[in-house]
Coordinates of C-alpha atoms in Angstrom, one line a residue:
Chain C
X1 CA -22.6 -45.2 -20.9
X2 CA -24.7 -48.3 -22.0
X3 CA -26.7 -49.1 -19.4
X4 CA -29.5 -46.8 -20.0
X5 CA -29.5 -47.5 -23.2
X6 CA -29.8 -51.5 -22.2
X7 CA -33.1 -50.4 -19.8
X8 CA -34.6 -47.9 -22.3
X9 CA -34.0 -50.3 -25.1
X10 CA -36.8 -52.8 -24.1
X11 CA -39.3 -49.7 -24.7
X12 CA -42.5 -52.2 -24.6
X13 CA -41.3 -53.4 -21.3
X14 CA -40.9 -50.2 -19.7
X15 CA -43.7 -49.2 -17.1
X16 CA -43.4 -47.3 -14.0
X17 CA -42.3 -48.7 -11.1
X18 CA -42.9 -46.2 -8.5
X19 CA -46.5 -46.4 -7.2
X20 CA -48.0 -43.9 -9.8
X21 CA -51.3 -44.3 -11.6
X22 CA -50.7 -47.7 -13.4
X23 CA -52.2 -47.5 -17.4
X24 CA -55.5 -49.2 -17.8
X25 CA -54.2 -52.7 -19.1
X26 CA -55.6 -54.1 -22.4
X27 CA -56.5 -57.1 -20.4
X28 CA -58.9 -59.0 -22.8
X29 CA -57.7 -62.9 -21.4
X30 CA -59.9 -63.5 -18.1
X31 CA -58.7 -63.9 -14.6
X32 CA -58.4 -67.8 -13.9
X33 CA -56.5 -68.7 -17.2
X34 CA -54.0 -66.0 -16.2
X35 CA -53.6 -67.4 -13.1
X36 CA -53.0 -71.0 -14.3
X37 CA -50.7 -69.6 -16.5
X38 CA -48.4 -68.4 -14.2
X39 CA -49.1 -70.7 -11.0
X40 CA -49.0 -73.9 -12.9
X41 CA -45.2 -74.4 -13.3
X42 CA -44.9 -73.0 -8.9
X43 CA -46.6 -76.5 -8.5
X44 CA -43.5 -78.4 -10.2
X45 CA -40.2 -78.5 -8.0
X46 CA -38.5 -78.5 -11.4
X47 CA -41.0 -77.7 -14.0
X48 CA -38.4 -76.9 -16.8
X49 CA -36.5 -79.8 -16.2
X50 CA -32.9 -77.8 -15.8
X51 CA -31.1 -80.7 -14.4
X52 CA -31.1 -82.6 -17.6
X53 CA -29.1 -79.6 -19.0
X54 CA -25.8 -80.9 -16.8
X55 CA -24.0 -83.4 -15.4
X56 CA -21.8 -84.0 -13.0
X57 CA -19.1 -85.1 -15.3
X58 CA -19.8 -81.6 -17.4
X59 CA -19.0 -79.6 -14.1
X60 CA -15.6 -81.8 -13.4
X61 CA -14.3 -81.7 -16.8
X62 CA -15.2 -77.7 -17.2
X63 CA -12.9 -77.6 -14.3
X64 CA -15.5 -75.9 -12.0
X65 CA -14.5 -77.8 -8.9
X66 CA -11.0 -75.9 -8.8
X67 CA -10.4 -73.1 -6.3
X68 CA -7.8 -70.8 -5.2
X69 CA -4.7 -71.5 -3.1
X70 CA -5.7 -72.1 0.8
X71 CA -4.3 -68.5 1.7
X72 CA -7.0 -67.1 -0.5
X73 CA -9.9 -68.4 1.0
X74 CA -13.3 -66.9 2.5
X75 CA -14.5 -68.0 5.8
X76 CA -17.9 -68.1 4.2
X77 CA -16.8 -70.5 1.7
X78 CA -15.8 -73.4 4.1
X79 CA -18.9 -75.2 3.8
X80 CA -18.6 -75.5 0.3
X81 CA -15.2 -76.8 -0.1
X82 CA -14.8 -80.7 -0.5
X83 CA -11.0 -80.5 0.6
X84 CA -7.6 -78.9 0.2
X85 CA -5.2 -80.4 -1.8
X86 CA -1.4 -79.4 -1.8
X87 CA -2.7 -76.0 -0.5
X88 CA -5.0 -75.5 -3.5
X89 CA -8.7 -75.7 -2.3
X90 CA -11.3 -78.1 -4.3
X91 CA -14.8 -77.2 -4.2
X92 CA -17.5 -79.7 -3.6
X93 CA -19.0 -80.4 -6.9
X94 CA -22.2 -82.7 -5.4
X95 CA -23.6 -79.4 -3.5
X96 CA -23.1 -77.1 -6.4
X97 CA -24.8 -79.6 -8.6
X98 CA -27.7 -79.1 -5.9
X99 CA -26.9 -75.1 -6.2
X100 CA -26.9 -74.8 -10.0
X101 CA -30.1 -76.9 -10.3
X102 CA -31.7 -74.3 -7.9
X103 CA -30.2 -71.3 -9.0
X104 CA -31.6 -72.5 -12.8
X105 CA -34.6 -73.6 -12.3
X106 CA -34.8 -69.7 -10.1
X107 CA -34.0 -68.1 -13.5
X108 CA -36.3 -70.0 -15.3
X109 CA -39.0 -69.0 -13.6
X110 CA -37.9 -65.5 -13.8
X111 CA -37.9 -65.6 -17.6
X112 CA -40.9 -67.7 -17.7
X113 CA -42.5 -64.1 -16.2
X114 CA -41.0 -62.3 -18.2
X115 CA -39.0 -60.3 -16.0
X116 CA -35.8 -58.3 -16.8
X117 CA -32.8 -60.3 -16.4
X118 CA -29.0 -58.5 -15.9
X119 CA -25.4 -60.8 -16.1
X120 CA -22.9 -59.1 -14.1
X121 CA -19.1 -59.8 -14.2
X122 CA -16.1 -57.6 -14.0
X123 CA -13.6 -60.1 -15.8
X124 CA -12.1 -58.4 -18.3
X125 CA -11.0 -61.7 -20.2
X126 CA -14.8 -62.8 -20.3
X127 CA -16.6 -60.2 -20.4
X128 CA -17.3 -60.3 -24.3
X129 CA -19.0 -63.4 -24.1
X130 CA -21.1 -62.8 -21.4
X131 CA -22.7 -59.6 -23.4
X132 CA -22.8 -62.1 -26.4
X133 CA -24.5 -64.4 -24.0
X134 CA -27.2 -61.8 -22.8
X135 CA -27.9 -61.1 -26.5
X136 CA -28.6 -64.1 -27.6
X137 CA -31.0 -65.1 -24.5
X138 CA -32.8 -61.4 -25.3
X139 CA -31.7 -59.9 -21.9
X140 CA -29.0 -57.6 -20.5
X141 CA -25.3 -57.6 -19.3
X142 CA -23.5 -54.9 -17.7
X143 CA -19.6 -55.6 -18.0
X144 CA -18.0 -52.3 -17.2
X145 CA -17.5 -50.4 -14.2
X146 CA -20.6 -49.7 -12.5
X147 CA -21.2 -46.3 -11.0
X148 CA -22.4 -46.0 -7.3
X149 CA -26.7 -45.2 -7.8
X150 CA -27.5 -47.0 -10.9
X151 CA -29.9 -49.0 -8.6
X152 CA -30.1 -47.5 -5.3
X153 CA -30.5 -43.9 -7.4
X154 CA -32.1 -45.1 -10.7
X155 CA -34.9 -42.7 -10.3
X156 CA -32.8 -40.1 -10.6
X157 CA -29.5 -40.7 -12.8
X158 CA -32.4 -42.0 -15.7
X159 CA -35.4 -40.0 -14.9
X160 CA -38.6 -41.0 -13.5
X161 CA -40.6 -44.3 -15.3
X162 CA -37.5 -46.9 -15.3
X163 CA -38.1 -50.6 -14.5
X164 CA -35.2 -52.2 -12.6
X165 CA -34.2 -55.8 -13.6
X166 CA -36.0 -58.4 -11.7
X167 CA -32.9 -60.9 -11.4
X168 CA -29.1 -60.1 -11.5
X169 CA -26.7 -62.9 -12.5
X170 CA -22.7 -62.7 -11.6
X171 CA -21.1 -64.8 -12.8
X172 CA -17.9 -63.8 -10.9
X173 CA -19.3 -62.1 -7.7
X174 CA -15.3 -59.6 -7.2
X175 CA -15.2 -56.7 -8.8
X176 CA -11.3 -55.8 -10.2
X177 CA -9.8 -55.2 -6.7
X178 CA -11.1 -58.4 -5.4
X179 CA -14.0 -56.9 -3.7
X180 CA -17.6 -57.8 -3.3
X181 CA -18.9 -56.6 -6.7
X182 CA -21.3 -53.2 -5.2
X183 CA -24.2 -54.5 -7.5
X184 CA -24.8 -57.7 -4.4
X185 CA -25.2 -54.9 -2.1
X186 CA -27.2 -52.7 -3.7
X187 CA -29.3 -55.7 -5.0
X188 CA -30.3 -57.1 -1.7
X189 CA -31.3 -53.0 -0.6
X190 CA -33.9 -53.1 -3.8
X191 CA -34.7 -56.4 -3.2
X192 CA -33.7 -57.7 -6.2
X193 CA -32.8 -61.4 -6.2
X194 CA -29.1 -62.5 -7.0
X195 CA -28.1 -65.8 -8.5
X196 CA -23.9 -65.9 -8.1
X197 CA -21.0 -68.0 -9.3
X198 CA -19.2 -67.7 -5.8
X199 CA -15.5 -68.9 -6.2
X200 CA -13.5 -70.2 -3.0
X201 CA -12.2 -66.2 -2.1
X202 CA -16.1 -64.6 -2.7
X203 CA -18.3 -64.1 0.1
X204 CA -21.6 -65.7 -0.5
X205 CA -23.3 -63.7 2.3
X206 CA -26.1 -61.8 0.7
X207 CA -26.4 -63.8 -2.5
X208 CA -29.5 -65.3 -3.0
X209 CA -28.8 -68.7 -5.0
X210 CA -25.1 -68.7 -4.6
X211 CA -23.5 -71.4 -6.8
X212 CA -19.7 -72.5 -5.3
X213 CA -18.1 -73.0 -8.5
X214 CA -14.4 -72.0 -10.4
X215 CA -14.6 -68.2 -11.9
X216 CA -11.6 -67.9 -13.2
X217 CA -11.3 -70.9 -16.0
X218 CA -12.5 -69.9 -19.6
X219 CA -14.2 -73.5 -19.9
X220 CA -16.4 -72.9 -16.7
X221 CA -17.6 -69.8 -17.6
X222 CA -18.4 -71.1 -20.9
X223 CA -20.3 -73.9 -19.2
X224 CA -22.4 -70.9 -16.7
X225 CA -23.2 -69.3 -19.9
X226 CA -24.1 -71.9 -22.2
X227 CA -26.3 -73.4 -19.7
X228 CA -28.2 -70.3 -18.4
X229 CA -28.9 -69.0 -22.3
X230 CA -30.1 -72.0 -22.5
X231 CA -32.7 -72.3 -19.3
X232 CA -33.7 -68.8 -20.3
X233 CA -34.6 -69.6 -23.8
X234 CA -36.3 -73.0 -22.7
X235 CA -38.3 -70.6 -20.0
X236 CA -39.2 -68.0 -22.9
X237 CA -39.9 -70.7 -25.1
X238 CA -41.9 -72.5 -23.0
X239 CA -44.3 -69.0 -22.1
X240 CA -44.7 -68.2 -25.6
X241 CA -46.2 -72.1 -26.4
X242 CA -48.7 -71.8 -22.7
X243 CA -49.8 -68.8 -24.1
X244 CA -50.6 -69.8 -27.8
X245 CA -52.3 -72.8 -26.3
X246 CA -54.5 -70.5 -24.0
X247 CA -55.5 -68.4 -26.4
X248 CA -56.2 -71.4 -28.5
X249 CA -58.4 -72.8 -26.1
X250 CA -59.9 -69.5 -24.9
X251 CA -61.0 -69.1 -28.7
X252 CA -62.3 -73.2 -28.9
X253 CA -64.8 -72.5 -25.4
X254 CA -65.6 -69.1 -26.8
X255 CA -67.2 -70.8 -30.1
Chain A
X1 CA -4.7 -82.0 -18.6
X2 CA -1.9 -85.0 -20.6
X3 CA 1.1 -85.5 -18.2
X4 CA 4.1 -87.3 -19.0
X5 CA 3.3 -91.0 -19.3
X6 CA 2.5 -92.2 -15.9
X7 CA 3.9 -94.9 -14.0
X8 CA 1.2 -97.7 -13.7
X9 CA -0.3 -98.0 -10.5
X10 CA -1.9 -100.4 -8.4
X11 CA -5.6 -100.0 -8.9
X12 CA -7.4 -99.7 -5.2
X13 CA -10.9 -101.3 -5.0
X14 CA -12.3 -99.7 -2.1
X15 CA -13.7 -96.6 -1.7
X16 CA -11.6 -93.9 -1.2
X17 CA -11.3 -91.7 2.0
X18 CA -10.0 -88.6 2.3
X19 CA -6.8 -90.0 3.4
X20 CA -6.4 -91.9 0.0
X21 CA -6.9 -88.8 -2.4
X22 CA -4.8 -87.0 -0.5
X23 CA -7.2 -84.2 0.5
X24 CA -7.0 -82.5 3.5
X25 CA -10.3 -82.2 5.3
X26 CA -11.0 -78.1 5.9
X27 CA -11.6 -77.5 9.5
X28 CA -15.2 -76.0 9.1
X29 CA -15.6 -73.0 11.4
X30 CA -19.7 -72.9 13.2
X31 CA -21.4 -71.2 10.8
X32 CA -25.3 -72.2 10.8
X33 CA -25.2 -72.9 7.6
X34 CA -29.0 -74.6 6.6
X35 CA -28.6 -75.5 3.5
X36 CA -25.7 -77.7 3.5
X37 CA -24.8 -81.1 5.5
X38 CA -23.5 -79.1 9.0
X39 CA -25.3 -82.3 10.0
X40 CA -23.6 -84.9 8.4
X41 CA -20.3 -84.8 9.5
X42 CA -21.1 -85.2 13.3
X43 CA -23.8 -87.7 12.5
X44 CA -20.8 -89.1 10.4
X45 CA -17.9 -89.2 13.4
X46 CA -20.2 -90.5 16.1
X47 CA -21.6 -93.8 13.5
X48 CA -18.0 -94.4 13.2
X49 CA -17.1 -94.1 17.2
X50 CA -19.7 -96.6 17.8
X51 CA -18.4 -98.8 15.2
X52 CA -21.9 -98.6 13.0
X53 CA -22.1 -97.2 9.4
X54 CA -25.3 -95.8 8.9
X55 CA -27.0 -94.6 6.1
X56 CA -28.0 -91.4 5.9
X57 CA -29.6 -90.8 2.6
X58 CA -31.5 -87.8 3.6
X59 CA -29.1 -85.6 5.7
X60 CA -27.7 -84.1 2.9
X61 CA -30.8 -82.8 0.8
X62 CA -31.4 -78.9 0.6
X63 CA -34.7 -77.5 2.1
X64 CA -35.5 -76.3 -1.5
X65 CA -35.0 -79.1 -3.7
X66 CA -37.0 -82.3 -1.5
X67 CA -38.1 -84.0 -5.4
X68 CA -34.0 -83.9 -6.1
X69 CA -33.1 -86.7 -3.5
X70 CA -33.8 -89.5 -5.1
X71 CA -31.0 -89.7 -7.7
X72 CA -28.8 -88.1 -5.3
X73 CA -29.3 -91.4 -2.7
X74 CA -26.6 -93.1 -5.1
X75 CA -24.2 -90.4 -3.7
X76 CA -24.9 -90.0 -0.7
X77 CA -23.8 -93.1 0.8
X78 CA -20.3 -92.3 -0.7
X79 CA -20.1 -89.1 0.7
X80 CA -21.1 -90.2 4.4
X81 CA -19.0 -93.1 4.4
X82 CA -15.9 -90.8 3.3
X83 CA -16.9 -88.0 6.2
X84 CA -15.3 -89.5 8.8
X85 CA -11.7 -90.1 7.8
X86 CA -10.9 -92.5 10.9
X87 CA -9.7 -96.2 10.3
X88 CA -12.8 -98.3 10.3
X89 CA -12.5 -100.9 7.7
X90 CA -14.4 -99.6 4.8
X91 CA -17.0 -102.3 4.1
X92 CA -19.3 -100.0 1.6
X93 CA -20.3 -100.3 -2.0
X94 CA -17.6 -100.6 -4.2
X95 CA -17.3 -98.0 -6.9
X96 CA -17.8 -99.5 -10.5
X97 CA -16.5 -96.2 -12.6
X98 CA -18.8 -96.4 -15.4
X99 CA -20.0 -93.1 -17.0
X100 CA -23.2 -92.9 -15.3
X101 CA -22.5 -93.2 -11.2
X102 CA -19.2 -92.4 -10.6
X103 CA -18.9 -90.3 -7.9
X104 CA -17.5 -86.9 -7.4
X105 CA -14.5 -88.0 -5.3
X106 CA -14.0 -91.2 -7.6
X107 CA -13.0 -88.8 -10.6
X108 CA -11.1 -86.1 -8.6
X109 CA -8.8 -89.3 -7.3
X110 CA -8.3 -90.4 -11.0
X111 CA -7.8 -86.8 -12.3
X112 CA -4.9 -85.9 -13.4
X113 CA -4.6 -82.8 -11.2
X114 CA -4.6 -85.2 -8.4
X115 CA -2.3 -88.3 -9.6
X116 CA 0.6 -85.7 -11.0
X117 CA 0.7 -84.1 -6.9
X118 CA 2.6 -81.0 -6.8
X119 CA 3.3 -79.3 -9.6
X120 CA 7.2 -78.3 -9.2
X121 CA 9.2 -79.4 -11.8
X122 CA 6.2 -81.7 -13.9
X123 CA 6.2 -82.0 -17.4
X124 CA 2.8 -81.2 -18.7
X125 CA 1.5 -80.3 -22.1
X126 CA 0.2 -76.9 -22.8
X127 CA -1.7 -75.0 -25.7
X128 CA -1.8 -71.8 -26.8
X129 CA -4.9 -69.6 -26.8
X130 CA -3.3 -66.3 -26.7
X131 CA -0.4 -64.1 -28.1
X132 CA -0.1 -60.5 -27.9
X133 CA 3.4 -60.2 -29.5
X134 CA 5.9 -61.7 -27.3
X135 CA 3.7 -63.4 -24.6
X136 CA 2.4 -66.3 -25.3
X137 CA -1.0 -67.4 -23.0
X138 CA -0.7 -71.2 -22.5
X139 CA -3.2 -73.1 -21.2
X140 CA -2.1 -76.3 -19.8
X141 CA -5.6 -77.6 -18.2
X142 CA -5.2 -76.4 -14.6
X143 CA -7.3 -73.6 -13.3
X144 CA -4.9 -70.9 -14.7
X145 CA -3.3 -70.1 -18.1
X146 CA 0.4 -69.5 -17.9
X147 CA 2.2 -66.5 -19.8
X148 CA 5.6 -67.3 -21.6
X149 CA 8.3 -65.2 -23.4
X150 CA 8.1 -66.4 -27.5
X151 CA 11.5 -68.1 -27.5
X152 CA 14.3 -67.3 -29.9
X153 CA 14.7 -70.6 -31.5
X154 CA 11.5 -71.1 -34.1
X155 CA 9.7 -68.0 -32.8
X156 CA 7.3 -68.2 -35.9
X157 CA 5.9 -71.7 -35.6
X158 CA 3.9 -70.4 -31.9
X159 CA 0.8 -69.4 -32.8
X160 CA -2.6 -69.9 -31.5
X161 CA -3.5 -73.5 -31.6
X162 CA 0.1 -74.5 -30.9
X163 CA 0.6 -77.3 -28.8
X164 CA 4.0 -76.8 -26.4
X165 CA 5.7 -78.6 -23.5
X166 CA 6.2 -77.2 -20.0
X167 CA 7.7 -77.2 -17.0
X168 CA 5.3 -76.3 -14.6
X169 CA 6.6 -74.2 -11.6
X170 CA 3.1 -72.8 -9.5
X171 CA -0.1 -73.8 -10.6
X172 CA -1.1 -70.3 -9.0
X173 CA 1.2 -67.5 -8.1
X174 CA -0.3 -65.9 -5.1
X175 CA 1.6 -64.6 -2.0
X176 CA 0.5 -62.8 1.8
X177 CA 1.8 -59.1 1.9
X178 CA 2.6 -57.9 5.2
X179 CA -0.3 -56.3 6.9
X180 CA -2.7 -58.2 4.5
X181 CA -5.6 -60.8 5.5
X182 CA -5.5 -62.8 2.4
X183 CA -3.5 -63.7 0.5
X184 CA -3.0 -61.6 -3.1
X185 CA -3.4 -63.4 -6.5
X186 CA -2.1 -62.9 -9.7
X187 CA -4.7 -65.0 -11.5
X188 CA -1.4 -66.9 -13.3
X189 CA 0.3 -69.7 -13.2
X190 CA 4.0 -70.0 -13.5
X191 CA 5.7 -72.2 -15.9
X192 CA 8.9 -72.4 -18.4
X193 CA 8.3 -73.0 -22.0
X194 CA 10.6 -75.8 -23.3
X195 CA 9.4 -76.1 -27.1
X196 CA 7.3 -77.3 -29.1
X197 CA 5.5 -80.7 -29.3
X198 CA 7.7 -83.7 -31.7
X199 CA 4.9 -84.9 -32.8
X200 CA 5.6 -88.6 -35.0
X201 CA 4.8 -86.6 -38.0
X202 CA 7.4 -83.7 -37.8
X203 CA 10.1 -86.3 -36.6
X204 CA 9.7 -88.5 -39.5
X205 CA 9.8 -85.3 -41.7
X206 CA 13.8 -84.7 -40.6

């Protein structure tokens, strides 16, 4: 199975997350540039400036504004759908622009603090690129049939000392009987947020940053993954140069 | 997605409603929904009973994103404006569709999707992304690929990359199975392969 050898794999990041006797940490940096380090981009309402990354014209001509027929759709979805249009439903493209721009700037963040970051999808015909996605941005992806307790039971199925991921993307929220995928579920039970590409027959119920949008076209999902390796390498990117520049100037007020 | 040549149109100025493109407004059911405009479209119908078009420029904005208004404000007027569907005389901006503000609706009226209307019997052309023997997987530029039979007559010259005309049928095959609440989807479109594309070059060649 490759999922714990995904978790176990990031062996520097591994520490235990059940309330045992945490290791004395090699702290050397002080308190308050610590904390500037991490609360100076919750100041910003976009700090990494992820709506430069897309347009609206990228979204319409990725084809993320097309839904299923009218027969197909969730009651949930209904505030999210611009219109109907000879029974085939068209999603509003101005409030997913609002939903990807939050739902970015979200995983920013996350990667910015360096937490664990899992892409979820049960699409067979995409689910190459989306693990060639995670690899690239230097985080997960689980593609393949998930088994009931790999987060509800993690404690368990991979022995004691495993760190869950601290953000799970879907981008296509159905598993491959057009269910909600069990990972949403059992995600919102270990508090764990969820960012979602929600088509028009998903229910966006218990994700967090739900983002209405087409999961079905190879150019939209080319479009989600380009643009979240991309916020996730800009948010890593971005850490790594605060914290050569701290350490810089911890070293100039130390001389 | 490249139609057969169009017929040319008469180009409408004003902006359109949801009458114009076509699109049937979806009865929204009450769900307290926060985020998104529940707001707007009541604020919407009662400006336009009284006869007033207001601006609303801030209805619309999400409780998370308040900095993300601003460039938004050049949509919103649009999207107000379009909400409520009845006959007032539309006296708003008129959409100039340059690359940078043209609105949402503005391109899904000029799209192709929208100006071929329903897909029985359109010529559209295709291209192939896809073959597992036989099947060839066609995509023609709507939200589903459509699978073909490789036909007899120059079976060798499809391969991926191929560009092929169509007639399309579905643009999704889906269908509500007695005892079911949706309906079910086969993720495919339907469509019957007519051949290859003449392009200039291979005419002039015979």
């Amino acid at each position: 199975m490759a999922v714990p050898r995904l978790l176990r794999a990031a062996a520097p990041r591994l520490y235990s997350s059940v309330p045992a006797p945490v290791p004395a940490p090699a702290a050397a940096r002080p308190r308050a540039v610590d904390d500037k380090l991490l609360s100076e981009p919750l100041s910003h309402p976009d700090f990494f400036n992820v709506k430069e990354l897309f347009s609206l014209k990228d979204l319409f001509d990725a084809r993320v504004h097309l839904g299923h027929k009218k027969g197909c759709r969730h009651r949930f979805m209904e505030p999210y759908i611009f219109g109907c249009r000879l029974d085939q439903d068209i999603i509003d493209l101005d409030q997913t622009m609002q939903h990807l721009q939050l739902a970015l700037n979200f995983t920013a963040h996350i990667a910015y603090r360096k937490g664990i970051i899992l892409f979820i999808s049960r699409k067979r015909q995409f689910c190459h690129l989306i693990e060639s996605t995670a690899r690239e941005c230097g985080e997960y992806a689980h593609t393949r049939y998930w088994q009931g307790g790999l987060l509800t039971n993690a404690h368990i199925q991979f022995g004691s000392g495993v760190r869950l991921p601290d953000l799970l993307i879907f981008l296509s929220s159905l598993n491959n009987v057009f269910e909600p995928h069990v990972a949403i579920r059992d995600a919102a039970k270990m508090n764990i947020p969820t960012v979602g590409v929600v088509d028009t027959n998903c229910n966006p119920c218990l994700i967090t940053y739900p983002i209405p949008g087409n999961d079905d076209s190879p150019a939209a999902m080319e479009l989600y993954c380009k643009l979240f390796r991309m916020t996730i390498i800009r948010a890593k990117d971005k850490r790594r140069q605060n914290e050569v520049f701290d350490e810089l100037r911890s070293k100039a007020e130390g001389n | 997605m490249a139609a057969a040549p169009p017929q040319p149109r008469p180009v409408r100025l004003r902006p359109p409603r949801a009458g114009d493109l076509g699109v049937a407004r979806v009865k929204v059911h009450a769900v307290p929904s926060t985020r998104t405009a529940m707001a707007a479209p009541s604020w919407g119908l009662a400006a336009a009973r009284a006869g007033v078009r207001l601006r609303l420029p801030a209805v619309r904005r999400c409780g998370g994103a308040p900095a993300a208004g601003a460039p938004d404000a050049g949509t919103l007027p649009q999207q107000t404006e379009e909400r409520p569907g009845t006959g007032t005389a539309a006296t708003g901006p008129r959409q100039v569709p340059s690359e940078k503000s043209e609105s949402f609706a503005s391109m899904l009226r000029r799209s192709p999707l929208i100006q071929m209307g329903p897909a029985k019997d359109k010529i559209a052309i295709g291209r192939i992304f896809h073959v597992v023997e036989d099947d060839l997987y066609i995509d023609f530029g709507g939200k589903f690929h459509c699978v073909c039979k490789r036909p007899e007559a120059d079976g060798k010259k499809y391969q991926r990359g191929t560009r092929v005309r169509l007639r399309l049928l579905d643009l999704e095959l889906t269908s509500r199975f007695l005892g079911a609440t949706t309906d079910t989807t086969l993720l495919e479109a339907d469509a019957v392969l007519l051949g290859l594309v003449e392009s200039k070059q291979t005419k002039q060649k015979e």
